[in-house]
Amino acid sequence: MYTDCVIIGAGPAGLKAGQLLHSLGHKVCILEKEEIPGGKLNIWYELFPHNESADGILQQMLADINYPIRTSIIIDSISRNSKGFLLRDQNGDEYRSRALLIATGFKPFDARQKEEYGYGIFENVITSVELEKMFKENKITNSKGLVPKRIALIHCVGSRDIKVGSEFCSANCCITGIKQAIELKKMIPDLNIYCLYMDLRLGGRFFEDCYKDSQVHHKIQFIRGRLSETNENADQTIVLRYEDTLAGRPAKLTADMVVLLVGMQPDHSILKLLPDIDERVGSDGFFGNGRIDQADQNSDNDLFFAGSCTGPKSIIQSTDEASEVAFRVNKYLKKRLHTSIQDQYDGVWIQHP
């Protein structure tokens, strides 16, 4: 297959970039490793800060697609030459393109790395990803199938944690915890909810409104504390021991369920396929250098990155970056086409003086 641009990843960023490039007249193909397009939108129930349906947003994005998206594709190799890129998948199919856009997204932190939190040990300790699945199924129950009365949400699991090699902030855990707490309260009005946090980082627009709403209207309790360990009672309730950093003393809390708000981790599934890609990995493991790059500086570059593969982002931030990068790809492709036409013209002129 010959295209102007191959996009790796059919999440929000890949879909947005593909739609824009196609509308600008370019031939586009998206390669996706999962069975269906959509990325993390497929596992999310509602999106912060306005509680929009993740499935509804995805369906809107897919409705604008009229170019090929190939799913269940595992890329075996990527090579590069003066004409662009050659990709081969596990089936031996080849994809040639003038430009390559990486939009591979992120992966959730593996909470089993924090053994002291009890994930994978105690049945009633789950992750925020698993809670989203419960939301989609409209069923919030503990391991015994009972509706919980007390739930604790633990912030910053796998973020700002030097012990697990993730010193960066995932940026979206705090607002995700607030969003999920509100959703829980709406589904189970009598539920008592406790959010244990190191400090709240709510930098997005309307995030503070959500925080205020969670306290004033939903009575969510926020505890500034650092969790030290979890234990299980005979009835499978979970005992949390933590340091109350405001009071400066140890404290204890018992909950029917514990939700670990896991951070965003780099997805390295395409590393070691092309040295030029590997060289773009920053000190935090994400692609890019985090600097403001002027489009003019990269007009000769045919390798691009967009979305949360360049760092933790919300859906809006991912699609905004994808739009900006799509226009940079467009500029490169137009310059490439102009150069090609000029070369052809010069060749004819030389042959026929």
mmCIF file of C-alpha atoms in Angstrom:
data_model
loop_
_atom_site.group_PDB
_atom_site.id
_atom_site.type_symbol
_atom_site.label_atom_id
_atom_site.label_comp_id
_atom_site.label_asym_id
_atom_site.label_seq_id
_atom_site.Cartn_x
_atom_site.Cartn_y
_atom_site.Cartn_z
ATOM 1 C CA MET A 1 0.000 0.000 0.000
ATOM 2 C CA TYR A 2 1.292 3.462 -0.964
ATOM 3 C CA THR A 3 0.196 6.467 1.109
ATOM 4 C CA ASP A 4 1.225 10.010 1.866
ATOM 5 C CA CYS A 5 1.206 9.322 5.611
ATOM 6 C CA VAL A 6 0.961 6.208 7.744
ATOM 7 C CA ILE A 7 -0.350 6.815 11.255
ATOM 8 C CA ILE A 8 0.460 4.265 13.943
ATOM 9 C CA GLY A 9 -2.346 4.251 16.492
ATOM 10 C CA ALA A 10 -6.111 4.699 16.060
ATOM 11 C CA GLY A 11 -6.764 6.457 19.353
ATOM 12 C CA PRO A 12 -8.171 10.004 19.598
ATOM 13 C CA ALA A 13 -4.929 11.621 18.361
ATOM 14 C CA GLY A 14 -4.466 9.234 15.435
ATOM 15 C CA LEU A 15 -8.099 9.531 14.356
ATOM 16 C CA LYS A 16 -8.048 13.332 14.561
ATOM 17 C CA ALA A 17 -4.806 13.656 12.615
ATOM 18 C CA GLY A 18 -6.016 11.181 10.016
ATOM 19 C CA GLN A 19 -9.306 13.020 9.521
ATOM 20 C CA LEU A 20 -7.552 16.367 9.034
ATOM 21 C CA LEU A 21 -4.892 15.014 6.669
ATOM 22 C CA HIS A 22 -7.553 13.269 4.590
ATOM 23 C CA SER A 23 -9.613 16.481 4.409
ATOM 24 C CA LEU A 24 -6.486 18.277 3.143
ATOM 25 C CA GLY A 25 -6.296 15.863 0.230
ATOM 26 C CA HIS A 26 -3.685 13.412 1.458
ATOM 27 C CA LYS A 27 -3.852 9.633 1.217
ATOM 28 C CA VAL A 28 -3.801 8.271 4.773
ATOM 29 C CA CYS A 29 -3.728 4.841 6.394
ATOM 30 C CA ILE A 30 -3.934 4.109 10.124
ATOM 31 C CA LEU A 31 -2.465 0.954 11.637
ATOM 32 C CA GLU A 32 -3.905 -0.159 14.987
ATOM 33 C CA LYS A 33 -2.688 -3.065 17.123
ATOM 34 C CA GLU A 34 -6.039 -3.615 18.889
ATOM 35 C CA GLU A 35 -9.082 -5.287 17.341
ATOM 36 C CA ILE A 36 -11.097 -2.056 17.223
ATOM 37 C CA PRO A 37 -10.146 1.629 16.777
ATOM 38 C CA GLY A 38 -10.591 4.206 19.525
ATOM 39 C CA GLY A 39 -7.709 3.604 21.900
ATOM 40 C CA LYS A 40 -8.475 4.331 25.557
ATOM 41 C CA LEU A 41 -11.871 5.798 24.620
ATOM 42 C CA ASN A 42 -13.014 2.161 24.459
ATOM 43 C CA ILE A 43 -12.374 1.617 28.169
ATOM 44 C CA TRP A 44 -13.630 4.968 29.450
ATOM 45 C CA TYR A 45 -17.232 5.580 30.523
ATOM 46 C CA GLU A 46 -17.485 9.376 30.776
ATOM 47 C CA LEU A 47 -14.905 12.092 30.185
ATOM 48 C CA PHE A 48 -13.950 14.926 32.492
ATOM 49 C CA PRO A 49 -14.774 17.703 33.099
ATOM 50 C CA HIS A 50 -18.276 17.662 31.532
ATOM 51 C CA ASN A 51 -19.110 13.959 31.865
ATOM 52 C CA GLU A 52 -19.464 13.473 28.121
ATOM 53 C CA SER A 53 -20.011 9.914 26.933
ATOM 54 C CA ALA A 54 -16.696 8.406 25.808
ATOM 55 C CA ASP A 55 -18.552 6.082 23.449
ATOM 56 C CA GLY A 56 -20.510 9.013 22.035
ATOM 57 C CA ILE A 57 -17.320 10.972 21.354
ATOM 58 C CA LEU A 58 -15.741 7.933 19.692
ATOM 59 C CA GLN A 59 -18.746 7.337 17.453
ATOM 60 C CA GLN A 60 -18.613 10.985 16.329
ATOM 61 C CA MET A 61 -14.939 10.600 15.432
ATOM 62 C CA LEU A 62 -15.487 7.333 13.565
ATOM 63 C CA ALA A 63 -18.403 8.828 11.609
ATOM 64 C CA ASP A 64 -15.936 11.148 9.850
ATOM 65 C CA ILE A 65 -13.626 8.319 8.777
ATOM 66 C CA ASN A 66 -13.559 7.478 5.059
ATOM 67 C CA TYR A 67 -9.992 6.247 4.763
ATOM 68 C CA PRO A 68 -8.496 2.846 5.680
ATOM 69 C CA ILE A 69 -7.964 1.813 9.302
ATOM 70 C CA ARG A 70 -6.327 -1.593 9.642
ATOM 71 C CA THR A 71 -6.795 -3.217 13.038
ATOM 72 C CA SER A 72 -5.033 -6.133 14.755
ATOM 73 C CA ILE A 73 -1.793 -5.017 13.098
ATOM 74 C CA ILE A 74 1.541 -5.763 14.732
ATOM 75 C CA ILE A 75 4.384 -3.911 13.055
ATOM 76 C CA ASP A 76 7.405 -6.150 12.603
ATOM 77 C CA SER A 77 9.783 -3.692 10.961
ATOM 78 C CA ILE A 78 10.196 -0.070 9.907
ATOM 79 C CA SER A 79 12.854 1.120 7.473
ATOM 80 C CA ARG A 80 13.601 4.546 6.069
ATOM 81 C CA ASN A 81 15.107 5.886 2.847
ATOM 82 C CA SER A 82 15.121 9.065 0.775
ATOM 83 C CA LYS A 83 11.578 8.385 -0.430
ATOM 84 C CA GLY A 84 10.064 7.870 3.016
ATOM 85 C CA PHE A 85 9.177 4.834 5.103
ATOM 86 C CA LEU A 86 8.518 1.152 4.563
ATOM 87 C CA LEU A 87 6.564 -0.736 7.258
ATOM 88 C CA ARG A 88 5.909 -4.466 7.364
ATOM 89 C CA ASP A 89 3.339 -6.146 9.588
ATOM 90 C CA GLN A 90 3.033 -9.653 11.041
ATOM 91 C CA ASN A 91 1.229 -10.829 7.888
ATOM 92 C CA GLY A 92 3.987 -9.686 5.579
ATOM 93 C CA ASP A 93 1.926 -6.793 4.214
ATOM 94 C CA GLU A 94 3.870 -3.653 3.309
ATOM 95 C CA TYR A 95 2.969 0.010 3.764
ATOM 96 C CA ARG A 96 4.983 2.736 2.039
ATOM 97 C CA SER A 97 4.575 6.388 2.954
ATOM 98 C CA ARG A 98 6.240 9.742 2.575
ATOM 99 C CA ALA A 99 5.630 10.623 6.230
ATOM 100 C CA LEU A 100 5.126 8.669 9.443
ATOM 101 C CA LEU A 101 3.064 9.872 12.403
ATOM 102 C CA ILE A 102 3.377 8.042 15.731
ATOM 103 C CA ALA A 103 0.238 8.232 17.891
ATOM 104 C CA THR A 104 0.613 5.126 20.043
ATOM 105 C CA GLY A 105 -0.839 6.682 23.213
ATOM 106 C CA PHE A 106 0.006 5.436 26.682
ATOM 107 C CA LYS A 107 -0.453 2.409 28.896
ATOM 108 C CA PRO A 108 -1.845 2.427 32.459
ATOM 109 C CA PHE A 109 0.642 1.903 35.274
ATOM 110 C CA ASP A 110 0.812 -1.705 36.471
ATOM 111 C CA ALA A 111 -0.423 -1.404 40.073
ATOM 112 C CA ARG A 112 1.157 -4.750 40.973
ATOM 113 C CA GLN A 113 4.434 -2.869 41.244
ATOM 114 C CA LYS A 114 3.055 -1.265 44.425
ATOM 115 C CA GLU A 115 2.665 -4.413 46.505
ATOM 116 C CA GLU A 116 1.993 -2.437 49.672
ATOM 117 C CA TYR A 117 -1.293 -1.280 48.150
ATOM 118 C CA GLY A 118 -2.572 -4.836 47.839
ATOM 119 C CA TYR A 119 -3.509 -4.927 44.166
ATOM 120 C CA GLY A 120 -3.514 -8.497 42.891
ATOM 121 C CA ILE A 121 -3.457 -9.668 46.524
ATOM 122 C CA PHE A 122 -6.789 -8.453 47.911
ATOM 123 C CA GLU A 123 -9.869 -8.884 45.719
ATOM 124 C CA ASN A 124 -11.435 -5.604 46.761
ATOM 125 C CA VAL A 125 -8.474 -3.517 45.648
ATOM 126 C CA ILE A 126 -9.033 -2.512 42.020
ATOM 127 C CA THR A 127 -7.694 0.120 39.605
ATOM 128 C CA SER A 128 -9.386 3.157 38.101
ATOM 129 C CA VAL A 129 -9.384 1.325 34.746
ATOM 130 C CA GLU A 130 -11.360 -1.550 36.246
ATOM 131 C CA LEU A 131 -13.775 0.892 37.868
ATOM 132 C CA GLU A 132 -14.480 2.408 34.443
ATOM 133 C CA LYS A 133 -15.474 -1.058 33.249
ATOM 134 C CA MET A 134 -17.925 -1.286 36.150
ATOM 135 C CA PHE A 135 -19.376 2.083 35.145
ATOM 136 C CA LYS A 136 -19.887 0.840 31.590
ATOM 137 C CA GLU A 137 -21.653 -2.241 32.952
ATOM 138 C CA ASN A 138 -23.698 -0.061 35.332
ATOM 139 C CA LYS A 139 -22.814 -2.364 38.211
ATOM 140 C CA ILE A 140 -20.659 -1.390 41.211
ATOM 141 C CA THR A 141 -20.142 -4.367 43.516
ATOM 142 C CA ASN A 142 -17.370 -5.830 45.663
ATOM 143 C CA SER A 143 -15.904 -9.320 45.401
ATOM 144 C CA LYS A 144 -18.968 -10.777 47.148
ATOM 145 C CA GLY A 145 -21.349 -9.130 44.710
ATOM 146 C CA LEU A 146 -22.530 -6.615 47.302
ATOM 147 C CA VAL A 147 -22.960 -2.878 46.808
ATOM 148 C CA PRO A 148 -20.180 -1.163 48.809
ATOM 149 C CA LYS A 149 -20.926 1.386 51.512
ATOM 150 C CA ARG A 150 -17.426 2.870 51.813
ATOM 151 C CA ILE A 151 -14.933 3.333 48.974
ATOM 152 C CA ALA A 152 -11.473 4.878 49.144
ATOM 153 C CA LEU A 153 -9.765 6.315 46.062
ATOM 154 C CA ILE A 154 -5.967 6.502 46.209
ATOM 155 C CA HIS A 155 -4.346 9.204 44.090
ATOM 156 C CA CYS A 156 -0.948 9.192 42.353
ATOM 157 C CA VAL A 157 -0.418 5.431 42.060
ATOM 158 C CA GLY A 158 2.581 5.109 39.754
ATOM 159 C CA SER A 159 3.050 8.873 39.463
ATOM 160 C CA ARG A 160 5.674 11.040 41.158
ATOM 161 C CA ASP A 161 7.130 7.859 42.612
ATOM 162 C CA ILE A 162 10.883 7.424 42.370
ATOM 163 C CA LYS A 163 10.649 3.854 43.705
ATOM 164 C CA VAL A 164 8.895 2.640 40.545
ATOM 165 C CA GLY A 165 10.816 4.895 38.182
ATOM 166 C CA SER A 166 7.938 7.279 37.488
ATOM 167 C CA GLU A 167 8.992 10.645 38.834
ATOM 168 C CA PHE A 168 6.697 12.665 36.554
ATOM 169 C CA CYS A 169 3.109 13.714 37.275
ATOM 170 C CA SER A 170 0.493 11.974 35.122
ATOM 171 C CA ALA A 171 -1.524 15.215 35.144
ATOM 172 C CA ASN A 172 -4.925 13.516 34.870
ATOM 173 C CA CYS A 173 -5.123 11.282 37.951
ATOM 174 C CA CYS A 174 -6.524 13.969 40.271
ATOM 175 C CA ILE A 175 -9.365 14.994 37.989
ATOM 176 C CA THR A 176 -10.031 11.338 37.120
ATOM 177 C CA GLY A 177 -10.412 10.572 40.838
ATOM 178 C CA ILE A 178 -12.828 13.480 41.272
ATOM 179 C CA LYS A 179 -14.811 12.446 38.188
ATOM 180 C CA GLN A 180 -15.043 8.838 39.352
ATOM 181 C CA ALA A 181 -16.006 9.868 42.888
ATOM 182 C CA ILE A 182 -18.897 11.930 41.521
ATOM 183 C CA GLU A 183 -19.998 9.085 39.240
ATOM 184 C CA LEU A 184 -19.940 6.669 42.168
ATOM 185 C CA LYS A 185 -22.022 9.019 44.268
ATOM 186 C CA LYS A 186 -24.583 9.393 41.494
ATOM 187 C CA MET A 187 -24.901 5.627 41.149
ATOM 188 C CA ILE A 188 -24.894 4.920 44.917
ATOM 189 C CA PRO A 189 -26.255 8.019 46.718
ATOM 190 C CA ASP A 190 -25.642 6.602 50.228
ATOM 191 C CA LEU A 191 -22.025 5.743 49.501
ATOM 192 C CA ASN A 192 -19.251 7.253 51.640
ATOM 193 C CA ILE A 193 -16.264 8.182 49.478
ATOM 194 C CA TYR A 194 -12.771 9.115 50.634
ATOM 195 C CA CYS A 195 -10.046 10.511 48.350
ATOM 196 C CA LEU A 196 -6.504 10.129 49.709
ATOM 197 C CA TYR A 197 -4.140 12.481 47.911
ATOM 198 C CA MET A 198 -0.620 13.894 48.215
ATOM 199 C CA ASP A 199 -1.705 17.226 46.784
ATOM 200 C CA LEU A 200 -4.314 18.054 44.167
ATOM 201 C CA ARG A 201 -3.072 19.245 40.787
ATOM 202 C CA LEU A 202 -6.044 20.602 38.839
ATOM 203 C CA GLY A 203 -4.565 22.623 36.021
ATOM 204 C CA GLY A 204 -7.264 22.110 33.391
ATOM 205 C CA ARG A 205 -10.158 24.386 32.573
ATOM 206 C CA PHE A 206 -13.263 23.664 34.713
ATOM 207 C CA PHE A 207 -11.291 21.200 36.869
ATOM 208 C CA GLU A 208 -11.663 23.381 39.958
ATOM 209 C CA ASP A 209 -15.410 23.524 39.304
ATOM 210 C CA CYS A 210 -15.521 19.713 39.424
ATOM 211 C CA TYR A 211 -13.536 19.715 42.667
ATOM 212 C CA LYS A 212 -15.895 22.202 44.279
ATOM 213 C CA ASP A 213 -18.956 20.305 43.019
ATOM 214 C CA SER A 214 -17.625 17.042 44.455
ATOM 215 C CA GLN A 215 -17.431 18.559 47.930
ATOM 216 C CA VAL A 216 -20.467 20.854 48.003
ATOM 217 C CA HIS A 217 -23.048 18.718 46.208
ATOM 218 C CA HIS A 218 -21.716 15.177 46.562
ATOM 219 C CA LYS A 219 -20.014 15.368 49.971
ATOM 220 C CA ILE A 220 -16.845 13.643 48.829
ATOM 221 C CA GLN A 221 -14.268 13.617 51.629
ATOM 222 C CA PHE A 222 -10.686 14.552 50.722
ATOM 223 C CA ILE A 223 -7.862 13.433 53.004
ATOM 224 C CA ARG A 224 -4.353 14.730 52.480
ATOM 225 C CA GLY A 225 -2.468 11.590 53.353
ATOM 226 C CA ARG A 226 0.233 9.257 52.150
ATOM 227 C CA LEU A 227 -0.786 5.591 52.098
ATOM 228 C CA SER A 228 1.764 3.303 53.718
ATOM 229 C CA GLU A 229 0.113 -0.134 53.635
ATOM 230 C CA THR A 230 -3.117 -2.064 53.177
ATOM 231 C CA ASN A 231 -4.396 -5.123 54.979
ATOM 232 C CA GLU A 232 -7.494 -7.287 54.669
ATOM 233 C CA ASN A 233 -9.958 -8.106 57.436
ATOM 234 C CA ALA A 234 -11.680 -11.476 57.763
ATOM 235 C CA ASP A 235 -14.767 -10.053 56.001
ATOM 236 C CA GLN A 236 -12.554 -8.909 53.063
ATOM 237 C CA THR A 237 -12.877 -5.229 53.904
ATOM 238 C CA ILE A 238 -9.660 -3.294 53.431
ATOM 239 C CA VAL A 239 -7.764 -1.497 56.183
ATOM 240 C CA LEU A 240 -5.714 1.474 55.010
ATOM 241 C CA ARG A 241 -2.905 2.808 57.148
ATOM 242 C CA TYR A 242 -1.662 6.215 56.126
ATOM 243 C CA GLU A 243 -0.015 9.363 57.366
ATOM 244 C CA ASP A 244 -2.363 12.319 57.708
ATOM 245 C CA THR A 245 0.061 14.958 56.447
ATOM 246 C CA LEU A 246 -2.089 17.874 57.588
ATOM 247 C CA ALA A 247 -2.492 16.600 61.155
ATOM 248 C CA GLY A 248 1.009 15.147 61.196
ATOM 249 C CA ARG A 249 -0.040 11.797 62.663
ATOM 250 C CA PRO A 250 -0.722 8.212 61.552
ATOM 251 C CA ALA A 251 -4.310 7.282 60.787
ATOM 252 C CA LYS A 252 -6.421 4.302 59.726
ATOM 253 C CA LEU A 253 -9.433 3.874 57.454
ATOM 254 C CA THR A 254 -11.569 0.836 56.644
ATOM 255 C CA ALA A 255 -13.286 0.547 53.267
ATOM 256 C CA ASP A 256 -15.323 -2.030 51.381
ATOM 257 C CA MET A 257 -13.412 -1.260 48.187
ATOM 258 C CA VAL A 258 -10.209 0.566 47.321
ATOM 259 C CA VAL A 259 -9.641 2.143 43.904
ATOM 260 C CA LEU A 260 -6.056 2.874 42.821
ATOM 261 C CA LEU A 261 -5.865 5.839 40.453
ATOM 262 C CA VAL A 262 -3.109 4.555 38.195
ATOM 263 C CA GLY A 263 -0.850 6.909 36.268
ATOM 264 C CA MET A 264 -0.032 7.101 32.574
ATOM 265 C CA GLN A 265 3.054 5.256 31.375
ATOM 266 C CA PRO A 266 4.926 5.401 28.049
ATOM 267 C CA ASP A 267 3.959 2.754 25.497
ATOM 268 C CA HIS A 268 7.205 1.380 24.088
ATOM 269 C CA SER A 269 5.636 -1.181 21.779
ATOM 270 C CA ILE A 270 7.264 0.296 18.662
ATOM 271 C CA LEU A 271 10.733 0.828 20.093
ATOM 272 C CA LYS A 272 13.707 -0.986 18.549
ATOM 273 C CA LEU A 273 12.013 -0.964 15.124
ATOM 274 C CA LEU A 274 13.761 2.168 13.865
ATOM 275 C CA PRO A 275 16.722 3.995 15.459
ATOM 276 C CA ASP A 276 15.237 7.383 14.517
ATOM 277 C CA ILE A 277 12.200 6.610 16.681
ATOM 278 C CA ASP A 278 14.283 5.382 19.618
ATOM 279 C CA GLU A 279 16.345 8.584 19.523
ATOM 280 C CA ARG A 280 13.221 10.680 20.156
ATOM 281 C CA VAL A 281 12.546 9.191 23.611
ATOM 282 C CA GLY A 282 12.885 11.728 26.421
ATOM 283 C CA SER A 283 14.190 11.209 29.948
ATOM 284 C CA ASP A 284 10.635 10.440 31.135
ATOM 285 C CA GLY A 285 10.189 7.690 28.552
ATOM 286 C CA PHE A 286 7.755 9.610 26.333
ATOM 287 C CA PHE A 287 8.544 10.756 22.796
ATOM 288 C CA GLY A 288 9.759 14.251 22.057
ATOM 289 C CA ASN A 289 11.737 16.819 24.024
ATOM 290 C CA GLY A 290 8.834 18.783 25.486
ATOM 291 C CA ARG A 291 10.004 21.998 23.858
ATOM 292 C CA ILE A 292 8.083 24.386 21.642
ATOM 293 C CA ASP A 293 9.056 23.479 18.088
ATOM 294 C CA GLN A 294 8.304 26.005 15.368
ATOM 295 C CA ALA A 295 6.855 24.368 12.270
ATOM 296 C CA ASP A 296 9.474 26.040 10.071
ATOM 297 C CA GLN A 297 12.248 24.313 12.001
ATOM 298 C CA ASN A 298 10.822 20.872 11.180
ATOM 299 C CA SER A 299 9.777 21.418 7.563
ATOM 300 C CA ASP A 300 12.274 18.803 6.372
ATOM 301 C CA ASN A 301 11.338 16.254 9.009
ATOM 302 C CA ASP A 302 9.176 13.311 7.931
ATOM 303 C CA LEU A 303 8.742 11.683 11.361
ATOM 304 C CA PHE A 304 6.057 13.106 13.659
ATOM 305 C CA PHE A 305 4.539 12.371 17.097
ATOM 306 C CA ALA A 306 1.159 13.347 18.545
ATOM 307 C CA GLY A 307 -1.098 12.629 21.509
ATOM 308 C CA SER A 308 -0.269 11.085 24.844
ATOM 309 C CA CYS A 309 2.746 9.266 23.409
ATOM 310 C CA THR A 310 4.496 12.630 23.898
ATOM 311 C CA GLY A 311 3.422 12.902 27.548
ATOM 312 C CA PRO A 312 0.336 12.621 29.783
ATOM 313 C CA LYS A 313 -2.626 14.441 28.232
ATOM 314 C CA SER A 314 -6.389 14.659 28.371
ATOM 315 C CA ILE A 315 -8.472 13.756 25.307
ATOM 316 C CA ILE A 316 -8.825 17.439 24.414
ATOM 317 C CA GLN A 317 -5.092 18.053 24.720
ATOM 318 C CA SER A 318 -4.324 14.963 22.614
ATOM 319 C CA THR A 319 -6.646 15.949 19.774
ATOM 320 C CA ASP A 320 -5.461 19.567 19.890
ATOM 321 C CA GLU A 321 -1.861 18.448 19.506
ATOM 322 C CA ALA A 322 -2.862 16.011 16.770
ATOM 323 C CA SER A 323 -4.481 18.878 14.831
ATOM 324 C CA GLU A 324 -1.342 20.998 15.086
ATOM 325 C CA VAL A 325 0.894 18.105 14.056
ATOM 326 C CA ALA A 326 -1.404 17.238 11.128
ATOM 327 C CA PHE A 327 -0.850 20.713 9.694
ATOM 328 C CA ARG A 328 2.900 20.261 10.090
ATOM 329 C CA VAL A 329 2.650 16.962 8.198
ATOM 330 C CA ASN A 330 0.605 18.738 5.545
ATOM 331 C CA LYS A 331 3.272 21.417 5.197
ATOM 332 C CA TYR A 332 5.993 18.789 4.835
ATOM 333 C CA LEU A 333 4.049 16.807 2.223
ATOM 334 C CA LYS A 334 3.308 19.929 0.169
ATOM 335 C CA LYS A 335 6.970 20.912 0.249
ATOM 336 C CA ARG A 336 7.932 17.369 -0.735
ATOM 337 C CA LEU A 337 5.493 17.472 -3.649
ATOM 338 C CA HIS A 338 6.754 20.879 -4.781
ATOM 339 C CA THR A 339 10.356 19.647 -4.652
ATOM 340 C CA SER A 340 9.455 16.523 -6.625
ATOM 341 C CA ILE A 341 7.678 18.530 -9.326
ATOM 342 C CA GLN A 342 10.600 20.958 -9.504
ATOM 343 C CA ASP A 343 13.057 18.067 -9.865
ATOM 344 C CA GLN A 344 10.982 16.621 -12.704
ATOM 345 C CA TYR A 345 10.793 20.004 -14.407
ATOM 346 C CA ASP A 346 14.539 20.544 -14.075
ATOM 347 C CA GLY A 347 15.159 17.102 -15.518
ATOM 348 C CA VAL A 348 13.037 17.824 -18.582
ATOM 349 C CA TRP A 349 14.730 21.212 -19.020
ATOM 350 C CA ILE A 350 18.168 19.639 -18.927
ATOM 351 C CA GLN A 351 17.223 16.912 -21.398
ATOM 352 C CA HIS A 352 15.558 19.340 -23.801
ATOM 353 C CA PRO A 353 17.450 22.647 -23.714
#
